[in-house]
Amino acid sequence: MAEDRIADGEVEGIHDYKGPAGGWGALGAVARTVREQMKASPDTRALLQMNQPDGFDCPGCAWPDPKHTSSFEFCENGAKAVTWEATVKRVDPEFFAKHSVSELWTWSDHRLEDAGRLTEPLRYDAETDHFVPISWDEAFARAGAVLRDLDDPHACEFYCSGRASNEAAFLYQLFAREFGTNNFPDCSNMCHEATSVGLPKSIGIGKGTVTLEDFDHADAIFCIGHNPGTNHPRMLSTLAAASKRGVPIVVANPMRERGLERFKSPQHPTEMLSTHATPLASAYHQVRIGGDMAMLKGMMKLVVEADALDHAFIAEHTEGIDALRADLDATSWDWIETTSGLTRDAIEAMAKVYMNAERVIVCYGMGITQHRHGTQNVQSIANLLLLRGMFGKPGAGICPLRGHSNVQGDRTVGITEIPAEAMLERLDAAYGITSPREHGHNAVEALEAMREGRSKALIGLGGNLAVAMPDPQACFAAVRGLDLSVNILTKFNRTCLLTAKETLVLPCLGRTELDEQATGAQFVTVEDSMSMVHASRGKLKSPGPLVRSEPAIVAGLAKAAMPQSKVDWDGLVADYDRIREGIEQVYPDFHDFNRRVRVPGGFRLTIGPDHRVWNTPSGKAQFLAHPVEAEAGARPLLLTTIRSHDQYNTTIYSLDDRYRGVTGRRDVIFANEVDLDMLGLAHGDLVDVTTPAGRSLKGFTVVKHAIARGSLAAYYPEANCLVPLDDFDPASGTPAYKSIPVRIARAA
């Protein structure tokens, strides 16, 4: 429509979206994706089973389920995740006979996954350049032969996606540790590793401390560096409820995002019929990319200067306040304003909301963690909350917003390259094995080991590792140089096309599907971002008789790699209760696991800060000061990678990004209009974006957007080529996807 076009002329595929988050746009999108993926299948009823006590957990985000679920408890992007998995489309032997690997390489990532579900095991045949079907026995035998021939067990990398269940992840880590390595590159390394590494040093645990019910008691909510409308949409209902109670919701984010501005709930008919949407942000501060720590330091300076501290809490429960005070005293307002891109008045307004509230929740996402100083960002948020004792009371605490639905659970049950000695001792005692004690590889270290030839094999339990990582050309070459690449997936993706000497694709059941084993139908468990562990029961029919569950595939690989294994793999797979008994033995917090997880809604794991118990070496929470030096010269433009609204991590559902007004394309650079004027560029120009090291995106279209001055944004993973493998947070290893120094100029 003409009125939706931007004021300074039309650009193909770019318009101004005026609707709220949710609303009729969300309902229409759900209807379209159901029609496109599931056709007239009766399995569309699966949407009504999502996030219900007797149904399956959403395969998308990790936002928790309310205690009292509605008749349907799903969001637009959750529905897309389910229909993407429950699609009627299939990639069967006929498909692979028709399409060579060379041809499939030319397909877009969206087209590859949109082709449909995998139906039987495959191996790459180099002579014909096609994937060909093989039996499960042959697949396991081929993988096992390569693994047994490795000179060193550390030459194998065990990658894990956050969508794996607790049961699959536990078996996977048991397999790797009996095999002899702690190499666990996983998706957490690329998103919230700064949380996993940073928070234990601050508050004694690498997780969030709030529950969903805490949002009902909060006096103020801060949302920093995240976009709920796209990445965790069910959070919008929680924020809307708080807004209606009059709770201030303060946003700090470089881009204006519709999912932080206003929301119309598709689950409330009266609201849908209304002309009004619920406003969310009471204040919206567009912090410059990479400026979050400066903003947080400014807030802390003001809190300390106003003496708005919880002195009793600080004295009893913390250490390090003097060093933090000294650092704040040494931090100038000139540096704070220049680095954050915010005025002192703006930061004072934020601090005033914080100081006037008795109970504050700070939520954050990858806009905080995916920087060279991501761990420092996380610890700065913890510092701010500790100043006023915002732990151990209802309505207050820290809320890291996890991505995949069980990325936190996978880490809880052992997917970590730096395991604790006590855990390894319990694992060894439970299964009669001897686990390695050397620290393993994270994601960046795994790719470096593969590039250098030290690692020869890669097993991927889900995910699309080579596409998710920085520097895709280096990653592609590293995987192609392996002796073995095993991909356990529901759908085909680009990593499968990076053919090693032996390449296998093994089809697994999805979260929505019935899992039948020797003792009958099984269920799995997941942990949400607020440490609630609950059951997930798939009900849909398998996409093919040869598709197996993740635990069964892991067990098959383990038996093939270790014929003399001490683990009863068949017994564990026959009854997942036995896997949960093992988890209980290794992780005492899962005591009485099988009984407690059968209670609707499950149970919550112990969170020490809830009880003001700090599992740090001193037994107290730590203020951690992070002195910074002012940068010399002009600040460079910084580019952040972002996900579109029709995307979940590397899975791209379509080429649209509704809330940002993009349709049918992803080759865009979002920029501030004033910056464009100063650079002599105009909305719609073709531009090249280049890093100081010469990495580039060429021929992209620049579009004006409400983004902070000095900031640019481009889609992930297309912009991953701008990030070298050695550009990461040294404390956590998290790649710096969110703060890439660049130059932008009209395309050559």
PDB file of C-alpha atoms in Angstrom, residues 537-713:
ATOM      1  CA  ARG A 537       5.989 -36.189  24.862  1.00  0.00           C
ATOM      2  CA  GLY A 538       5.850 -36.313  21.081  1.00  0.00           C
ATOM      3  CA  LYS A 539       2.655 -37.666  19.551  1.00  0.00           C
ATOM      4  CA  LEU A 540       3.061 -37.445  15.782  1.00  0.00           C
ATOM      5  CA  LYS A 541       3.957 -40.282  13.456  1.00  0.00           C
ATOM      6  CA  SER A 542       7.600 -40.631  12.416  1.00  0.00           C
ATOM      7  CA  PRO A 543       8.444 -39.244   8.925  1.00  0.00           C
ATOM      8  CA  GLY A 544       9.617 -42.735   7.964  1.00  0.00           C
ATOM      9  CA  PRO A 545      10.110 -46.220   9.404  1.00  0.00           C
ATOM     10  CA  LEU A 546      13.911 -45.871   9.288  1.00  0.00           C
ATOM     11  CA  VAL A 547      14.082 -42.680  11.378  1.00  0.00           C
ATOM     12  CA  ARG A 548      15.502 -43.241  14.865  1.00  0.00           C
ATOM     13  CA  SER A 549      15.560 -41.270  18.100  1.00  0.00           C
ATOM     14  CA  GLU A 550      18.610 -39.248  19.112  1.00  0.00           C
ATOM     15  CA  PRO A 551      19.368 -41.509  22.122  1.00  0.00           C
ATOM     16  CA  ALA A 552      19.198 -44.593  19.877  1.00  0.00           C
ATOM     17  CA  ILE A 553      21.567 -43.032  17.318  1.00  0.00           C
ATOM     18  CA  VAL A 554      24.039 -41.929  19.988  1.00  0.00           C
ATOM     19  CA  ALA A 555      24.005 -45.421  21.485  1.00  0.00           C
ATOM     20  CA  GLY A 556      24.539 -47.013  18.069  1.00  0.00           C
ATOM     21  CA  LEU A 557      27.568 -44.822  17.384  1.00  0.00           C
ATOM     22  CA  ALA A 558      28.985 -45.471  20.857  1.00  0.00           C
ATOM     23  CA  LYS A 559      28.731 -49.261  20.475  1.00  0.00           C
ATOM     24  CA  ALA A 560      30.388 -49.101  17.046  1.00  0.00           C
ATOM     25  CA  ALA A 561      33.226 -46.881  18.290  1.00  0.00           C
ATOM     26  CA  MET A 562      33.778 -48.855  21.509  1.00  0.00           C
ATOM     27  CA  PRO A 563      32.940 -52.563  21.047  1.00  0.00           C
ATOM     28  CA  GLN A 564      34.214 -53.234  24.594  1.00  0.00           C
ATOM     29  CA  SER A 565      32.203 -50.411  26.184  1.00  0.00           C
ATOM     30  CA  LYS A 566      31.313 -50.840  29.851  1.00  0.00           C
ATOM     31  CA  VAL A 567      27.976 -49.068  29.345  1.00  0.00           C
ATOM     32  CA  ASP A 568      24.736 -50.973  28.726  1.00  0.00           C
ATOM     33  CA  TRP A 569      23.731 -48.794  25.794  1.00  0.00           C
ATOM     34  CA  ASP A 570      20.856 -51.033  24.681  1.00  0.00           C
ATOM     35  CA  GLY A 571      19.384 -51.093  28.168  1.00  0.00           C
ATOM     36  CA  LEU A 572      19.504 -47.307  28.449  1.00  0.00           C
ATOM     37  CA  VAL A 573      17.777 -46.801  25.111  1.00  0.00           C
ATOM     38  CA  ALA A 574      15.126 -49.419  25.855  1.00  0.00           C
ATOM     39  CA  ASP A 575      13.775 -47.341  28.750  1.00  0.00           C
ATOM     40  CA  TYR A 576      14.600 -43.649  29.139  1.00  0.00           C
ATOM     41  CA  ASP A 577      13.798 -43.895  32.861  1.00  0.00           C
ATOM     42  CA  ARG A 578      17.172 -45.635  33.120  1.00  0.00           C
ATOM     43  CA  ILE A 579      18.889 -42.666  31.505  1.00  0.00           C
ATOM     44  CA  ARG A 580      17.202 -40.380  34.026  1.00  0.00           C
ATOM     45  CA  GLU A 581      18.373 -42.649  36.845  1.00  0.00           C
ATOM     46  CA  GLY A 582      21.902 -42.124  35.551  1.00  0.00           C
ATOM     47  CA  ILE A 583      21.427 -38.354  35.433  1.00  0.00           C
ATOM     48  CA  GLU A 584      20.252 -38.517  39.047  1.00  0.00           C
ATOM     49  CA  GLN A 585      23.375 -40.436  40.070  1.00  0.00           C
ATOM     50  CA  VAL A 586      25.709 -37.946  38.433  1.00  0.00           C
ATOM     51  CA  TYR A 587      23.784 -34.760  39.287  1.00  0.00           C
ATOM     52  CA  PRO A 588      22.322 -34.852  42.833  1.00  0.00           C
ATOM     53  CA  ASP A 589      20.020 -31.896  42.115  1.00  0.00           C
ATOM     54  CA  PHE A 590      18.010 -34.308  39.938  1.00  0.00           C
ATOM     55  CA  HIS A 591      17.141 -36.460  42.953  1.00  0.00           C
ATOM     56  CA  ASP A 592      13.962 -38.501  42.538  1.00  0.00           C
ATOM     57  CA  PHE A 593      14.062 -37.437  38.880  1.00  0.00           C
ATOM     58  CA  ASN A 594      11.579 -39.904  37.416  1.00  0.00           C
ATOM     59  CA  ARG A 595       8.905 -39.165  39.982  1.00  0.00           C
ATOM     60  CA  ARG A 596       9.290 -35.390  40.051  1.00  0.00           C
ATOM     61  CA  VAL A 597       9.346 -34.953  36.275  1.00  0.00           C
ATOM     62  CA  ARG A 598       6.037 -36.798  35.972  1.00  0.00           C
ATOM     63  CA  VAL A 599       4.329 -34.069  37.992  1.00  0.00           C
ATOM     64  CA  PRO A 600       2.677 -31.646  35.523  1.00  0.00           C
ATOM     65  CA  GLY A 601       5.002 -28.707  35.051  1.00  0.00           C
ATOM     66  CA  GLY A 602       8.020 -30.602  36.399  1.00  0.00           C
ATOM     67  CA  PHE A 603      10.368 -29.150  39.005  1.00  0.00           C
ATOM     68  CA  ARG A 604      12.932 -26.400  39.436  1.00  0.00           C
ATOM     69  CA  LEU A 605      16.612 -27.031  39.940  1.00  0.00           C
ATOM     70  CA  THR A 606      18.315 -25.385  42.900  1.00  0.00           C
ATOM     71  CA  ILE A 607      19.417 -21.800  42.299  1.00  0.00           C
ATOM     72  CA  GLY A 608      21.737 -20.721  45.110  1.00  0.00           C
ATOM     73  CA  PRO A 609      21.259 -16.936  44.799  1.00  0.00           C
ATOM     74  CA  ASP A 610      17.509 -17.447  45.360  1.00  0.00           C
ATOM     75  CA  HIS A 611      18.467 -18.328  48.920  1.00  0.00           C
ATOM     76  CA  ARG A 612      21.388 -15.916  49.031  1.00  0.00           C
ATOM     77  CA  VAL A 613      23.777 -18.841  48.845  1.00  0.00           C
ATOM     78  CA  TRP A 614      26.812 -18.047  46.717  1.00  0.00           C
ATOM     79  CA  ASN A 615      28.811 -21.004  45.407  1.00  0.00           C
ATOM     80  CA  THR A 616      31.979 -18.991  44.914  1.00  0.00           C
ATOM     81  CA  PRO A 617      35.365 -19.817  46.488  1.00  0.00           C
ATOM     82  CA  SER A 618      34.730 -17.342  49.321  1.00  0.00           C
ATOM     83  CA  GLY A 619      31.046 -18.148  49.708  1.00  0.00           C
ATOM     84  CA  LYS A 620      30.116 -14.568  48.845  1.00  0.00           C
ATOM     85  CA  ALA A 621      28.937 -12.802  45.711  1.00  0.00           C
ATOM     86  CA  GLN A 622      31.657 -10.841  43.953  1.00  0.00           C
ATOM     87  CA  PHE A 623      31.702  -7.305  42.628  1.00  0.00           C
ATOM     88  CA  LEU A 624      34.020  -7.555  39.623  1.00  0.00           C
ATOM     89  CA  ALA A 625      35.510  -4.301  38.373  1.00  0.00           C
ATOM     90  CA  HIS A 626      36.476  -3.964  34.714  1.00  0.00           C
ATOM     91  CA  PRO A 627      38.679  -0.919  34.103  1.00  0.00           C
ATOM     92  CA  VAL A 628      38.715   0.252  30.502  1.00  0.00           C
ATOM     93  CA  GLU A 629      40.986   2.550  28.559  1.00  0.00           C
ATOM     94  CA  ALA A 630      39.603   5.278  26.357  1.00  0.00           C
ATOM     95  CA  GLU A 631      40.047   4.556  22.670  1.00  0.00           C
ATOM     96  CA  ALA A 632      42.290   6.862  20.692  1.00  0.00           C
ATOM     97  CA  GLY A 633      40.929   8.552  17.581  1.00  0.00           C
ATOM     98  CA  ALA A 634      37.495   8.418  16.017  1.00  0.00           C
ATOM     99  CA  ARG A 635      35.293   5.477  16.908  1.00  0.00           C
ATOM    100  CA  PRO A 636      34.707   3.121  13.965  1.00  0.00           C
ATOM    101  CA  LEU A 637      31.333   2.113  12.694  1.00  0.00           C
ATOM    102  CA  LEU A 638      30.329  -1.112  14.414  1.00  0.00           C
ATOM    103  CA  LEU A 639      28.127  -3.714  12.733  1.00  0.00           C
ATOM    104  CA  THR A 640      26.005  -6.251  14.585  1.00  0.00           C
ATOM    105  CA  THR A 641      24.581  -9.438  13.145  1.00  0.00           C
ATOM    106  CA  ILE A 642      20.851  -9.960  13.702  1.00  0.00           C
ATOM    107  CA  ARG A 643      18.205 -12.607  13.073  1.00  0.00           C
ATOM    108  CA  SER A 644      15.177 -11.920  10.912  1.00  0.00           C
ATOM    109  CA  HIS A 645      11.658 -12.503  12.163  1.00  0.00           C
ATOM    110  CA  ASP A 646      11.362 -15.545   9.880  1.00  0.00           C
ATOM    111  CA  GLN A 647      14.489 -17.186  11.251  1.00  0.00           C
ATOM    112  CA  TYR A 648      15.635 -19.206  14.230  1.00  0.00           C
ATOM    113  CA  ASN A 649      19.412 -19.338  14.584  1.00  0.00           C
ATOM    114  CA  THR A 650      20.663 -20.726  11.233  1.00  0.00           C
ATOM    115  CA  THR A 651      17.207 -22.000  10.208  1.00  0.00           C
ATOM    116  CA  ILE A 652      15.626 -19.539   7.792  1.00  0.00           C
ATOM    117  CA  TYR A 653      11.876 -20.078   7.377  1.00  0.00           C
ATOM    118  CA  SER A 654      11.510 -17.489   4.615  1.00  0.00           C
ATOM    119  CA  LEU A 655      13.242 -14.424   3.194  1.00  0.00           C
ATOM    120  CA  ASP A 656      10.916 -12.032   5.036  1.00  0.00           C
ATOM    121  CA  ASP A 657      11.486  -9.928   8.152  1.00  0.00           C
ATOM    122  CA  ARG A 658       8.031  -8.528   8.790  1.00  0.00           C
ATOM    123  CA  TYR A 659       8.604  -6.255  11.776  1.00  0.00           C
ATOM    124  CA  ARG A 660      11.561  -4.545  10.095  1.00  0.00           C
ATOM    125  CA  GLY A 661       9.632  -4.160   6.843  1.00  0.00           C
ATOM    126  CA  VAL A 662      11.758  -6.485   4.692  1.00  0.00           C
ATOM    127  CA  THR A 663      10.125  -8.854   2.201  1.00  0.00           C
ATOM    128  CA  GLY A 664      11.754 -11.457  -0.011  1.00  0.00           C
ATOM    129  CA  ARG A 665      15.382 -10.566   0.594  1.00  0.00           C
ATOM    130  CA  ARG A 666      18.214 -10.677   3.116  1.00  0.00           C
ATOM    131  CA  ASP A 667      20.928  -8.684   1.305  1.00  0.00           C
ATOM    132  CA  VAL A 668      20.449  -5.497   3.316  1.00  0.00           C
ATOM    133  CA  ILE A 669      22.460  -3.301   5.684  1.00  0.00           C
ATOM    134  CA  PHE A 670      20.480  -1.313   8.259  1.00  0.00           C
ATOM    135  CA  ALA A 671      21.916   2.138   8.974  1.00  0.00           C
ATOM    136  CA  ASN A 672      21.090   5.372  10.770  1.00  0.00           C
ATOM    137  CA  GLU A 673      19.767   8.067   8.417  1.00  0.00           C
ATOM    138  CA  VAL A 674      22.098  10.763   9.802  1.00  0.00           C
ATOM    139  CA  ASP A 675      25.113   8.488   9.349  1.00  0.00           C
ATOM    140  CA  LEU A 676      24.072   7.840   5.754  1.00  0.00           C
ATOM    141  CA  ASP A 677      23.897  11.576   5.057  1.00  0.00           C
ATOM    142  CA  MET A 678      27.344  12.129   6.565  1.00  0.00           C
ATOM    143  CA  LEU A 679      28.784   9.292   4.481  1.00  0.00           C
ATOM    144  CA  GLY A 680      27.230  10.609   1.272  1.00  0.00           C
ATOM    145  CA  LEU A 681      24.950   7.604   0.965  1.00  0.00           C
ATOM    146  CA  ALA A 682      21.221   7.347   0.464  1.00  0.00           C
ATOM    147  CA  HIS A 683      18.551   4.851   1.354  1.00  0.00           C
ATOM    148  CA  GLY A 684      18.546   2.133  -1.307  1.00  0.00           C
ATOM    149  CA  ASP A 685      22.161   2.563  -2.446  1.00  0.00           C
ATOM    150  CA  LEU A 686      24.232  -0.519  -3.196  1.00  0.00           C
ATOM    151  CA  VAL A 687      27.170  -0.604  -0.790  1.00  0.00           C
ATOM    152  CA  ASP A 688      30.238  -2.599   0.156  1.00  0.00           C
ATOM    153  CA  VAL A 689      30.967  -3.197   3.836  1.00  0.00           C
ATOM    154  CA  THR A 690      34.623  -3.903   4.643  1.00  0.00           C
ATOM    155  CA  THR A 691      36.545  -4.680   7.843  1.00  0.00           C
ATOM    156  CA  PRO A 692      40.045  -3.291   8.551  1.00  0.00           C
ATOM    157  CA  ALA A 693      41.420  -6.747   7.680  1.00  0.00           C
ATOM    158  CA  GLY A 694      39.741  -6.668   4.257  1.00  0.00           C
ATOM    159  CA  ARG A 695      36.789  -8.981   4.859  1.00  0.00           C
ATOM    160  CA  SER A 696      33.755  -7.741   2.977  1.00  0.00           C
ATOM    161  CA  LEU A 697      30.105  -7.950   2.066  1.00  0.00           C
ATOM    162  CA  LYS A 698      29.703  -6.587  -1.437  1.00  0.00           C
ATOM    163  CA  GLY A 699      26.698  -5.251  -3.283  1.00  0.00           C
ATOM    164  CA  PHE A 700      24.263  -5.132  -0.377  1.00  0.00           C
ATOM    165  CA  THR A 701      21.453  -2.581  -0.227  1.00  0.00           C
ATOM    166  CA  VAL A 702      21.653  -0.044   2.567  1.00  0.00           C
ATOM    167  CA  VAL A 703      18.320   0.914   4.140  1.00  0.00           C
ATOM    168  CA  LYS A 704      17.629   3.608   6.677  1.00  0.00           C
ATOM    169  CA  HIS A 705      16.412   2.270   9.984  1.00  0.00           C
ATOM    170  CA  ALA A 706      15.908   3.429  13.553  1.00  0.00           C
ATOM    171  CA  ILE A 707      19.313   2.287  14.762  1.00  0.00           C
ATOM    172  CA  ALA A 708      21.804   4.071  17.034  1.00  0.00           C
ATOM    173  CA  ARG A 709      24.305   6.453  15.498  1.00  0.00           C
ATOM    174  CA  GLY A 710      27.581   4.774  14.583  1.00  0.00           C
ATOM    175  CA  SER A 711      25.850   1.409  14.280  1.00  0.00           C
ATOM    176  CA  LEU A 712      25.011  -0.917  11.396  1.00  0.00           C
ATOM    177  CA  ALA A 713      23.201  -4.256  11.261  1.00  0.00           C
TER     178      ALA A 713
END
